[in-house]
Coordinates of C-alpha atoms and ligand atoms in Angstrom, one line a residue:
M757 CA -107.0 270.0 -22.8
S758 CA -107.2 272.9 -20.4
R759 CA -109.5 272.9 -17.4
S760 CA -111.3 276.0 -18.6
M761 CA -112.7 274.1 -21.6
D762 CA -115.4 272.9 -19.2
P763 CA -118.5 274.4 -20.8
A764 CA -120.1 275.7 -17.5
E765 CA -116.9 277.4 -16.5
L766 CA -116.3 278.8 -19.9
F767 CA -119.8 280.2 -20.0
H768 CA -119.4 282.0 -16.7
L769 CA -116.0 283.5 -17.8
L770 CA -117.5 284.5 -21.1
R771 CA -120.5 286.2 -19.4
S772 CA -118.2 288.1 -17.1
G773 CA -116.6 289.7 -20.2
D774 CA -113.4 287.7 -20.3
R775 CA -112.1 288.1 -23.9
A776 CA -109.8 285.1 -23.7
A777 CA -112.7 282.9 -22.7
L778 CA -114.7 284.2 -25.7
A779 CA -111.8 283.4 -28.0
Q780 CA -111.5 280.0 -26.5
A781 CA -115.2 279.4 -26.8
I782 CA -115.1 280.2 -30.5
T783 CA -112.2 277.8 -30.9
L784 CA -114.3 275.2 -29.2
V785 CA -117.3 275.6 -31.6
E786 CA -114.9 275.5 -34.5
S787 CA -113.4 272.2 -33.4
T788 CA -114.3 269.1 -35.4
L789 CA -113.4 266.7 -32.6
P790 CA -116.6 264.8 -31.6
I791 CA -115.9 265.3 -27.8
E792 CA -115.4 269.0 -28.3
Q793 CA -118.6 269.2 -30.4
V794 CA -120.6 267.9 -27.5
R795 CA -119.0 270.5 -25.2
A796 CA -119.7 273.2 -27.8
E797 CA -123.3 272.2 -28.0
E798 CA -123.7 272.5 -24.2
L799 CA -122.0 275.9 -24.3
L800 CA -124.2 277.2 -27.1
E801 CA -127.4 276.0 -25.3
R802 CA -126.4 278.1 -22.3
C803 CA -125.6 281.1 -24.6
L804 CA -128.7 281.1 -26.8
P805 CA -131.0 283.0 -24.4
F806 CA -128.8 286.1 -24.5
A807 CA -129.2 286.9 -28.2
Q808 CA -132.3 289.0 -27.9
D809 CA -131.0 292.6 -27.8
S810 CA -128.4 292.3 -30.5
L811 CA -128.3 293.7 -34.1
R812 CA -126.7 291.4 -36.6
I813 CA -125.4 293.4 -39.6
G814 CA -123.9 291.7 -42.7
I815 CA -121.2 293.8 -44.5
T816 CA -120.3 292.5 -47.9
G817 CA -118.1 293.7 -50.7
P818 CA -115.2 292.6 -53.0
P819 CA -111.6 292.8 -51.8
G820 CA -110.3 296.4 -51.9
V821 CA -113.8 298.0 -51.7
G822 CA -113.0 299.4 -48.3
K823 CA -114.6 297.0 -45.9
S824 CA -112.0 297.1 -43.2
T825 CA -111.6 300.9 -43.4
L826 CA -115.4 301.3 -43.2
I827 CA -115.8 298.8 -40.4
D828 CA -113.0 300.4 -38.4
A829 CA -114.6 303.8 -38.6
F830 CA -118.2 302.6 -38.3
G831 CA -117.3 300.4 -35.4
M832 CA -115.8 303.3 -33.6
L833 CA -119.0 305.3 -34.1
L834 CA -121.0 302.4 -32.6
I835 CA -118.7 302.3 -29.6
K836 CA -119.1 306.0 -29.1
Q837 CA -122.9 305.4 -28.9
G838 CA -122.2 302.9 -26.1
H839 CA -122.4 299.7 -28.1
R840 CA -120.0 296.8 -27.9
V841 CA -119.0 295.6 -31.3
A842 CA -118.0 292.1 -32.6
V843 CA -116.6 291.7 -36.1
L844 CA -116.7 288.2 -37.5
A845 CA -115.1 287.7 -40.9
V846 CA -116.4 284.9 -43.2
D847 CA -113.6 284.2 -45.7
P848 CA -114.4 281.6 -48.3
S849 CA -111.2 282.2 -50.2
S850 CA -109.2 280.6 -47.5
Q851 CA -110.7 277.2 -48.1
Q852 CA -109.4 276.8 -51.6
S853 CA -106.1 278.5 -51.4
G854 CA -105.1 278.1 -47.8
G855 CA -104.5 281.8 -48.0
S856 CA -106.9 284.5 -46.9
I857 CA -108.4 287.6 -48.4
L858 CA -109.7 288.9 -45.1
G859 CA -107.1 287.9 -42.6
D860 CA -103.7 288.6 -44.2
K861 CA -103.1 292.2 -43.2
T862 CA -103.4 294.5 -40.3
R863 CA -107.0 295.5 -40.5
M864 CA -109.2 297.7 -38.3
E865 CA -106.4 299.2 -36.3
R866 CA -108.4 301.6 -34.1
L867 CA -111.2 299.0 -33.5
G868 CA -108.6 296.4 -32.8
A869 CA -107.3 298.4 -29.9
E870 CA -110.7 299.0 -28.4
P871 CA -111.7 297.1 -25.3
A872 CA -115.3 297.3 -26.4
A873 CA -114.5 295.6 -29.7
F874 CA -113.8 291.9 -30.6
I875 CA -112.5 291.0 -34.1
R876 CA -112.3 287.4 -35.3
P877 CA -111.9 285.7 -38.7
T878 CA -113.8 282.5 -39.1
A879 CA -111.6 279.4 -39.4
S880 CA -111.1 278.2 -42.9
R881 CA -111.7 274.5 -42.4
G882 CA -114.8 272.6 -43.6
S883 CA -117.6 272.9 -46.1
L884 CA -118.9 276.2 -47.6
G885 CA -122.1 275.9 -45.5
G886 CA -120.0 275.0 -42.5
L887 CA -118.4 278.4 -42.6
A888 CA -121.6 280.3 -42.2
R889 CA -122.7 277.8 -39.5
R890 CA -119.6 278.4 -37.4
T891 CA -120.1 282.1 -37.9
R892 CA -123.6 281.7 -36.6
E893 CA -122.3 279.9 -33.5
A894 CA -119.5 282.4 -33.0
M895 CA -122.2 285.2 -33.2
V896 CA -124.2 283.6 -30.4
L897 CA -121.1 283.4 -28.2
C898 CA -120.3 287.0 -28.9
E899 CA -123.8 288.0 -27.9
A900 CA -123.7 286.1 -24.7
A901 CA -120.4 287.9 -24.0
G902 CA -122.2 291.2 -24.2
Y903 CA -121.5 292.3 -27.7
D904 CA -124.7 293.9 -29.0
R905 CA -123.6 294.9 -32.5
I906 CA -122.4 292.0 -34.6
L907 CA -120.8 292.9 -37.9
I908 CA -120.5 289.9 -40.2
E909 CA -118.0 290.7 -43.0
T910 CA -117.9 288.7 -46.3
V911 CA -116.4 289.2 -49.7
G912 CA -119.6 288.5 -51.7
V913 CA -118.4 286.0 -54.2
G914 CA -119.4 282.6 -52.9
Q915 CA -122.3 280.5 -51.6
S916 CA -121.5 281.2 -48.0
E917 CA -122.4 284.9 -48.5
L918 CA -125.9 283.7 -49.5
D919 CA -125.9 281.6 -46.3
V920 CA -124.9 284.7 -44.4
D921 CA -128.3 286.2 -45.3
H922 CA -129.7 283.4 -43.0
L923 CA -127.9 284.8 -40.0
T924 CA -128.1 288.6 -40.3
D925 CA -130.9 291.0 -39.4
L926 CA -130.0 293.3 -42.2
N927 CA -127.3 293.6 -44.9
V928 CA -125.1 296.3 -46.2
L929 CA -123.5 295.8 -49.6
L930 CA -120.4 297.9 -50.4
T931 CA -119.5 298.8 -54.1
L932 CA -116.7 300.7 -55.7
P933 CA -117.2 304.0 -57.5
G934 CA -116.9 303.1 -61.2
A935 CA -120.2 302.8 -62.9
G936 CA -121.5 299.7 -64.6
D937 CA -119.1 296.8 -64.0
E938 CA -118.5 297.2 -60.3
L939 CA -121.2 294.7 -59.6
Q940 CA -120.0 292.0 -61.9
G941 CA -118.2 290.1 -59.3
I942 CA -121.2 290.2 -57.0
K943 CA -123.8 287.5 -57.2
R944 CA -127.2 288.7 -58.0
G945 CA -128.6 287.0 -54.9
I946 CA -126.2 289.1 -52.8
M947 CA -127.5 292.3 -54.5
E948 CA -131.1 291.1 -53.7
S949 CA -130.3 290.5 -50.1
A950 CA -129.0 294.0 -49.5
D951 CA -131.0 296.5 -47.4
L952 CA -128.4 299.2 -47.9
I953 CA -126.0 299.6 -50.8
V954 CA -123.1 301.9 -50.1
V955 CA -120.8 303.4 -52.7
T956 CA -117.4 303.6 -51.0
K957 CA -114.5 306.0 -51.4
S958 CA -116.7 308.9 -52.4
D959 CA -113.9 311.5 -52.1
G960 CA -111.2 313.4 -54.0
A961 CA -110.7 312.2 -57.5
N962 CA -113.3 309.5 -57.1
T963 CA -116.2 311.9 -56.4
A964 CA -117.6 312.1 -59.9
R965 CA -117.4 308.4 -60.5
A966 CA -118.9 307.8 -57.1
N967 CA -121.9 310.1 -57.9
A968 CA -122.4 308.3 -61.3
A969 CA -122.3 304.9 -59.5
F970 CA -124.8 306.2 -56.9
L971 CA -127.3 307.2 -59.6
D972 CA -126.8 304.0 -61.5
L973 CA -127.5 302.0 -58.4
Q974 CA -130.5 304.0 -57.5
H975 CA -132.0 302.9 -60.9
A976 CA -130.8 299.3 -60.5
V977 CA -132.4 298.7 -57.1
Q978 CA -135.8 299.6 -58.6
L979 CA -135.4 296.5 -60.8
L980 CA -134.7 294.2 -57.9
P981 CA -137.6 292.3 -56.1
P982 CA -138.5 293.9 -52.8
R983 CA -137.0 292.5 -49.6
A984 CA -139.2 290.2 -47.4
H985 CA -140.1 293.3 -45.2
G986 CA -141.5 294.9 -48.3
G987 CA -138.9 297.6 -48.7
R988 CA -136.2 298.1 -51.3
A989 CA -132.5 298.7 -50.8
E990 CA -131.5 302.3 -50.2
V991 CA -128.3 303.6 -51.9
L992 CA -125.8 305.7 -49.9
A993 CA -122.4 307.0 -50.6
C994 CA -119.6 307.5 -48.1
S995 CA -115.9 308.0 -47.6
A996 CA -114.7 306.0 -44.6
L997 CA -111.3 307.6 -45.1
M998 CA -112.7 311.1 -44.6
G999 CA -115.4 310.0 -42.2
E1000 CA -118.1 311.3 -44.5
G1001 CA -121.5 309.6 -44.9
L1002 CA -120.9 307.3 -42.0
D1003 CA -123.4 309.1 -39.7
T1004 CA -126.1 308.7 -42.4
L1005 CA -125.2 305.0 -42.6
L1006 CA -125.5 304.8 -38.8
D1007 CA -128.9 306.6 -38.9
R1008 CA -130.3 304.4 -41.6
I1009 CA -129.3 301.2 -39.8
A1010 CA -130.8 302.5 -36.6
Q1011 CA -134.0 303.4 -38.5
L1012 CA -134.3 300.0 -40.1
H1013 CA -133.6 298.3 -36.8
E1014 CA -136.3 300.3 -35.1
R1015 CA -138.8 299.6 -37.9
F1016 CA -138.0 295.9 -37.9
Q1017 CA -138.5 295.7 -34.2
A1018 CA -141.8 297.6 -34.3
N1019 CA -143.4 295.7 -37.1
G1020 CA -142.3 292.3 -36.0
H1021 CA -140.0 291.7 -39.0
L1022 CA -136.9 291.1 -36.8
A1023 CA -138.6 288.4 -34.7
S1024 CA -140.1 286.7 -37.7
R1025 CA -136.9 286.8 -39.7
R1026 CA -134.9 285.3 -36.8
A1027 CA -137.6 282.6 -36.3
A1028 CA -137.5 281.7 -40.0
Q1029 CA -133.7 281.6 -39.9
E1030 CA -133.8 279.2 -36.9
G1031 CA -136.1 277.0 -39.0
W1032 CA -133.8 277.2 -42.0
W1033 CA -130.8 276.2 -39.9
M1034 CA -132.7 273.3 -38.3
H1035 CA -133.6 271.9 -41.7
R1036 CA -130.0 272.3 -42.9
T1037 CA -128.8 270.4 -39.8
V1038 CA -131.2 267.6 -40.4
E1039 CA -130.3 267.4 -44.0
E1040 CA -126.6 267.4 -43.4
G1041 CA -127.1 264.8 -40.6
L1042 CA -129.0 262.5 -43.0
L1043 CA -126.5 262.9 -45.8
Q1044 CA -123.6 262.2 -43.4
A1045 CA -125.4 259.1 -42.0
F1046 CA -126.0 257.9 -45.6
R1047 CA -122.4 258.5 -46.8
T1048 CA -120.9 256.8 -43.8
H1049 CA -123.2 253.8 -43.8
P1050 CA -121.2 250.6 -44.4
K1051 CA -123.6 249.3 -47.1
V1052 CA -123.4 252.6 -49.0
I1053 CA -119.6 252.7 -48.7
E1054 CA -119.6 249.1 -50.1
A1055 CA -122.0 249.7 -52.9
L1056 CA -120.8 253.1 -54.2
P1057 CA -117.7 251.9 -56.1
A1058 CA -119.9 249.5 -58.1
L1059 CA -122.1 252.4 -59.2
G1060 CA -119.1 254.3 -60.4
A1061 CA -119.6 256.9 -57.8
Ligands
LIG1078 P1 -111.1 295.7 -48.0 O1 -110.2 294.8 -48.8 O2 -112.5 295.7 -48.6 O3 -111.1 295.5 -46.6 O4 -110.6 297.2 -48.3 P2 -109.7 298.1 -47.4 O5 -110.5 298.7 -46.3 O6 -108.4 297.4 -47.0 O7 -109.3 299.3 -48.4 C1 -108.6 299.0 -49.7 C2 -107.9 300.3 -50.1 O8 -108.8 301.3 -50.3 C3 -106.9 300.8 -49.0 O9 -105.8 301.2 -49.7 C4 -107.7 301.9 -48.4 O10 -106.8 302.9 -47.8 C5 -108.5 302.4 -49.5 N1 -109.7 303.1 -49.0 C6 -110.6 302.5 -48.1 N2 -111.6 303.4 -47.9 C7 -111.4 304.5 -48.6 C8 -112.1 305.8 -48.8 O11 -113.1 306.0 -48.2 N3 -111.5 306.6 -49.7 C9 -110.4 306.4 -50.3 N4 -109.9 307.3 -51.2 N5 -109.7 305.2 -50.2 C10 -110.2 304.3 -49.3

């Protein structure tokens, strides 16, 4: 193990903006080795106080909807405003297939070349809930490393996307132009957790279909329950390829952020999320203790379990 894995040293390097240290720190929190988990805990403790000024944005949509194209363009706009952008991809597909929907191609080329951006897929090992937990920890590390806009990218088909709602401040759902069935692959819970719904690829031959989808979605959101902050999702349309509609998306996100800060929603949402994760940790710990207890291991076969 390299000397720089010492949590105190890693923390100082990470705070000084050392990208290699940040990458190494994320690898540390992803480790399943007990000794590294202890180090990861120590590192995370040090990093937690630096999370305050960040905005955590969930970006969800099925494969091909245009996530990487949008994040690439949108991330560049954020950087132009002086922000530092971290993109963390949660990829549930990789657990089953060993392959990956999000990590298998050159994605976000402009953003990838930016010193003010950091892009990282979440490792595929572990349970579904574990994916979101590791993303949460990676997010805390990115914030301590000075990234103040965290984009959490998911495909919107599995349980871990619902968990993602427990780590973001607001969520953007991307949908394809093509009225009606474009939402079929998206779980209702994910639709309900959206603060902004964006019809992508609203350009060229897609424009008419994009407009139809936009109107359909405007009706559909009226049928959803309001979000915890009392508001309903707003529907937007954009073309990341042509750079259209992205300024509006940027504005809406900034407005929501301002509103959530002013009315206390941001602070109460984060506090509730902390509680949620604490309960999850306790539950998982108890379940683990139960499953690994020698008497349980001995008794289970007799119960046919
Ligand atoms: P992801 O799988 O959700 O990350 O989707 P990608 O960003 O990789 O985009 C999938 C395909 O849609 C690619 O061929 C993109 O070039 C195309 N695409 C993405 N955004 C747009 C857009 O705004 N307009 C058009 N016409 N095509 C787009």
